[in-house]
Every structure is written in structure tokens, then in C-alpha cells.
């Protein structure tokens, strides 16, 4: 493979499709710069960095993690509605296990359950050909029931320092959640952009039949992405549970699937699959979190803050639709994007 | 039997069998389950789900999806409650405003979906966030309704003999259901919706007015959601913007259990009614059992969904093989 460096760089960051998410995030930050100057205030206390921006990244870590998995799923032309419920299951399992077994086992088991849930989705979708929306809807509905059953409908609190550290600790002066997100992101980027796996995902999403004829094991690829989405949701569930030092099965991860889909779409990954942009999804997730935080700063109640979210999502859809037309016109010029 | 196996009505048939089996099992297990009043309450208590599902069926038949249903219901309850309670608007006018806004809202989403070719999933997700937010803007707390007309509506009972009676909610559901059947199965709009869901390019080539049908489909769903919200205000005597969060998924589940394919083009209103009643039967059976715990309801619905989907998948494979 002979790739000029600039082309390689482009394949990592997918040039133009990052333009709109960055413009959106930039506009929002600019807005905050003008209207609430304290927004950019950062300070170091006891060796840790504090400030609104750090809070945004810390709070946004859950959506960022979930949207990493969601990006891969959407790249194959699917969607995963069950991530919120999987978060709740992982959180409930961790809170139950933490007093009983060693911490390594807590991590292994709760993340294992989350991954297994993803594998179930993958089997339904990959091997039994069930539509992704409906297959994951099953786990979305039943999964929260399972999580509530695990905790017996109660909110289970815990004090275990290791589990509390996941969502509240600091590492290198930054919240530990940042480290988690960066690790997961880097690993995913390496696997998808440095190996053929990324290409497999895109070809399955672009044209499943063609991918099959090319010798790609399509069902297996699907199981892989849904397992990955489950694992990411599991990690996010541990963070969410750790944040409040309690497993609240009925609330943890509620509506997170929609936030994640939102982040992915805003980040330039089309719902139709065939292309994906992990960095874009991260920017999308940060955009949502910044939007929410800005609303708090302006004194808008969190419930009403969903209105600007709605406006953003429709605006992004429209922009992409416009782009779609431009691309159609561009096709005459012979520029075909894979 | 062979004829039945290749019949497009097989999913519906199986749904009806499951409903009958569930209902009779519950009747044997629980003393007093098999009674007119439980059956009548089944319809009344699930009227909101059922009415919303009528609109959802039409959308799904046409190959779309509407995630805004729950939010529109919550919005309508609080709108009607605030109009009646704080602005002293006559209830009938308030309900009319609520229904009109629901239709407008659906039209707006349909417009975006049709004109700009946007994915229904995302547009209605936006619609959900929007309606939820506006609902909270109107009032962030529950508003009780005290109004003579409302009192009369919520106390209304049509005796059916014995202890059974239909509440206003049940009657509205039945009325809407009849209307839904007529619109879905006996009008050109309904046939257009089926054609659109079957295959959009073919429908276009056949001369089906694709754009208008898409617009109307979402308008119908918006109307049904708003009507479900209005019924909810009668049923509960209050409005609350935080009601029905995630309800759209229950509605979709009921429609799918009723044998309507999410890919569009296949399904019926009768099936959806059966789906809603299955949902309701599980709910009231758990209630009789003393397990008001919603976790079991969720697991049961999830399990049923799985069974039905696998069944549909199996049937379509059998059909392809023959």
C-alpha cells in the first residue's frame, strides 16, 4: 500500500465531513465566550484541573463512550437502541458484585454481561436477519426490566473506593473519565483505521450483498460491532453508576441511546451507513454536552433545553440533505466518495 | 392449512391466537379475571396506548416511524390542562386546540421528511425533543383539572350489563378504532400508505401521490397522539409534561406484536388492536398476580416481541423457500 501522508491523514480525519460539527461547536463556544465569560475559566486546585470545560468533558464522557460503539454500529447501516438499558444492567451488576467479589471480577463480569448483551443483538441482526431497530428495541424494553429486577427496584449504594474512582477520580490532573474515553477512542481508531476492520464495517454498511460476495463474513462483522457497542455502553454504565455512587436502574442511561445517535449523526456519520467518522462523533457528543451546559448557564431549565437540541438535529439533517444534493451534482464531475 | 400458511394474514392469526391463549390462561389462573368488567377495563385502561397505536400503525404501514408520539401526548395533556385550568378556556375548545396542534406538528414533520428526504427516525426524534421541551415550557409541574364538563366526562359510564361499563376513554378508543379501520383499509389514502410502505419507487411509478401521502401519514399520527393526550387528561383528570416518556416504544412494540412489519406495507388495524390487548392483558394479569412491579411487564413484553419477530422472520423464510 503506497499512501501519501496527506491522504493517510485524510482517511483518519475524513477532511470535509468534520467541517460542520466543528463549526457548530465553535459557534457554541463563541456564544459562551460572549455571554458567560466564566465559561472558559480554568483553575488548578489540589493538582486537579477544574472549570466548566473540564466538567463538559467529564459529563460528556458517557455519551462519548456510547457514541464510539454507536458509530461503528451505524457504519454498518444499523442502529442500537439498547445502549441505555445495557448501561443500567452493567451499573446494577457492578453495584451488586462490588461487595462480593474482587474488583477485577466486578469489572470483568459487568463488562462481560454488557458485551454478551451486545452479542445477543448481533446474533439477532447478523444471523437471523432481524431489523436492527426492532432487535435492539427488544433488549431496550426487556433490558431495563432485567436491571430493575437485579436491584429489586431499589437504588443500591456502594462505597467501594475503586468503583467510585472510575467516575470521580482524577488521573494526571484530569478526571479519570477522560483517560477512559481517550483509551477506548485510540484503540478503536487503531483497530478501524490501521487494520481492515474499518473497511469491513464500511463495506457492510455500503452494500451488504457486495460485501458478502467479496468474502466478508457479514454476520460476524455485525456481531462484532454490536458487541463493541455493548462493551462501550457497559463502560459508560459503570461511569454513570460510579458518578452517583449508586445503581439507579430506572434512570441510568435513560435516553442515552438517542443522545448517542444524535452525536453520531451530528458528527457526520450518515444513518444509512457505509461511512463513519469517530472523531466527528466525539465532537458531536461534546456539542450536545456544551449545549446542555450552556443552557444551564443561561438559567434555562434542563427539561426545556431539549428544544435547542431538536433545532440542532433538524438543522444538521437539513445540512446533510443539502450536501447530499451537492454530491449528486458533484457526481457529474466524477467525484465518488467511498 | 397449506392455504393458511401462505396467507398474508398468518401473523394476524397468530397474534389473535396468542391473545386468546393469554386471556384464557389468565382467566384460569386468577379468580375473577374472566369478567365483563375486567374486559371493559382492559379497553378503557389501554385507550391511550391503543389510540396512539392506531396512528403509529398507519405510519409504519407507510414505511415510516414516529418517535414523537409520547412527547406529543405529554405536551397535549399539559396544554389542555393549562388552557382549561388557568386560562378558563372551555374544555371542548381546549381539546380542539390540542388536536389541531397535534395535526400541525405531524404535518411539519411530514413536510421535512418528504420535502428534504430526511430520515423519519431523526426528524421525529427532533420532534420528540421539541414537543417535550415545549411541554415543560408551558408548565413544569402537574396541573389538575377541576371543571364541571371534565367531571362529567370522567364519571361517564356506559353500562354494559352486570358490573361492566365503558368509560369515556374506552368509547373514544372504540370510535377512533372504527375510524382508523375505515381510513386505513377503505380509503384511497389507506391504500396509498400500503403501497408507499411496500415499495416507494413502485408506488411513485404507479402514480401514488407519494409526497401527499407521507405528509398525511404523519398528520394522522400527530392527531392520534394528541387525541391520546386528550383522553389521558380525561382519564387522569390532570396534565403533566413529564408523562409518557419513552411511551412511543411501547406503542411500536404493540404495533409489531400486532403483526405489522416495521419494513412497511404489511399489517392491519385489527392486528394492532390485538397487540394492544395482549399488552393490556399481560399488564392486568401481573396486576392480579400482585406483581405491580413494572420490571416483569417489561421483560414479558420484550420476550413477546422477540417471539413475534422470530416468528415473522421464520414465516417469511418459509414463504421464500416455497
XYZ file of C-alpha atoms in Angstrom, chain A residues 79 81 85 124 127-131 133-135 137-146 148-149 152-153 254-255 257-259 261-262 265 271 300-301 303-307 309-311 313-314 317-318 320-322 324-325, chain B residues 65 67 112 115-119 121-123 125-134 136-137 140 245-246 248-250 252-253 256 261-263 279 293-299 301-303 305-307 309-310 313 317 320:
108
model
C -28.646 1.292 14.961
C -31.429 1.394 20.794
C -30.620 -0.366 29.103
C -30.434 -11.453 16.095
C -27.606 -14.341 11.754
C -31.397 -14.062 11.973
C -31.706 -11.015 9.698
C -33.889 -9.025 12.045
C -34.072 -5.276 11.525
C -34.258 -1.079 15.227
C -36.577 -3.850 16.306
C -33.918 -6.296 17.511
C -35.788 -2.440 20.809
C -36.369 -5.845 22.400
C -33.307 -5.514 24.596
C -34.118 -1.878 25.263
C -37.524 -2.804 26.673
C -36.529 -6.035 28.407
C -33.047 -4.910 29.480
C -34.250 -2.196 31.789
C -36.647 -4.700 33.297
C -33.713 -7.044 33.920
C -34.612 -3.320 37.759
C -35.045 -6.963 38.668
C -35.035 -5.387 43.155
C -36.374 -1.985 42.172
C -32.267 6.815 30.092
C -32.415 8.402 26.619
C -29.263 5.952 23.026
C -30.874 8.993 21.472
C -28.075 11.299 22.637
C -27.383 8.656 17.806
C -27.622 12.435 17.812
C -25.280 11.994 13.122
C -27.639 6.872 9.334
C -32.899 27.549 31.213
C -34.422 24.554 32.949
C -36.253 19.974 30.541
C -36.807 22.925 28.210
C -33.200 22.604 26.998
C -34.316 19.786 24.701
C -35.823 22.376 22.319
C -31.321 20.099 20.759
C -34.287 19.471 18.476
C -33.447 22.528 16.417
C -30.717 17.899 14.992
C -33.179 19.054 12.334
C -30.276 16.801 8.912
C -31.103 19.599 6.523
C -26.657 16.897 5.267
C -29.554 16.666 2.864
C -28.264 19.743 1.062
C -26.442 15.064 -0.461
C -27.773 17.070 -3.371
C -41.620 5.634 12.098
C -40.755 8.668 17.775
C -39.427 17.867 6.472
C -39.557 17.619 1.001
C -35.939 17.176 2.050
C -35.806 13.407 2.077
C -34.699 13.365 5.709
C -34.711 10.130 7.711
C -36.130 8.396 12.599
C -34.127 11.603 13.102
C -36.845 14.115 12.226
C -36.535 12.281 17.248
C -36.123 16.024 16.838
C -39.898 16.351 17.091
C -39.862 14.368 20.321
C -37.225 16.611 21.914
C -39.054 19.709 20.675
C -42.515 18.707 21.927
C -41.118 17.574 25.277
C -39.274 20.841 25.761
C -42.265 22.997 24.802
C -42.113 21.777 30.049
C -42.076 25.408 28.928
C -43.020 22.203 34.591
C -41.570 9.438 28.419
C -40.495 6.561 26.182
C -43.551 5.625 21.746
C -41.550 2.436 22.189
C -44.439 0.735 23.980
C -44.243 0.494 18.496
C -43.998 -2.760 20.458
C -45.245 -5.007 15.993
C -43.987 -5.355 9.726
C -41.622 -2.499 10.536
C -40.462 -2.547 6.917
C -50.109 -5.717 26.188
C -43.512 -4.341 39.511
C -43.029 -2.863 36.062
C -39.826 -4.828 35.526
C -41.739 -8.050 34.855
C -44.063 -6.267 32.413
C -41.024 -5.019 30.508
C -39.394 -8.428 30.424
C -43.155 -7.532 26.531
C -39.537 -7.896 25.446
C -39.896 -11.684 25.346
C -41.555 -9.042 20.910
C -38.681 -11.464 20.411
C -41.021 -14.396 19.810
C -40.163 -11.136 15.407
C -38.590 -14.576 15.161
C -38.800 -13.975 10.196
C -38.277 -17.547 5.073
C -39.380 -17.522 0.168
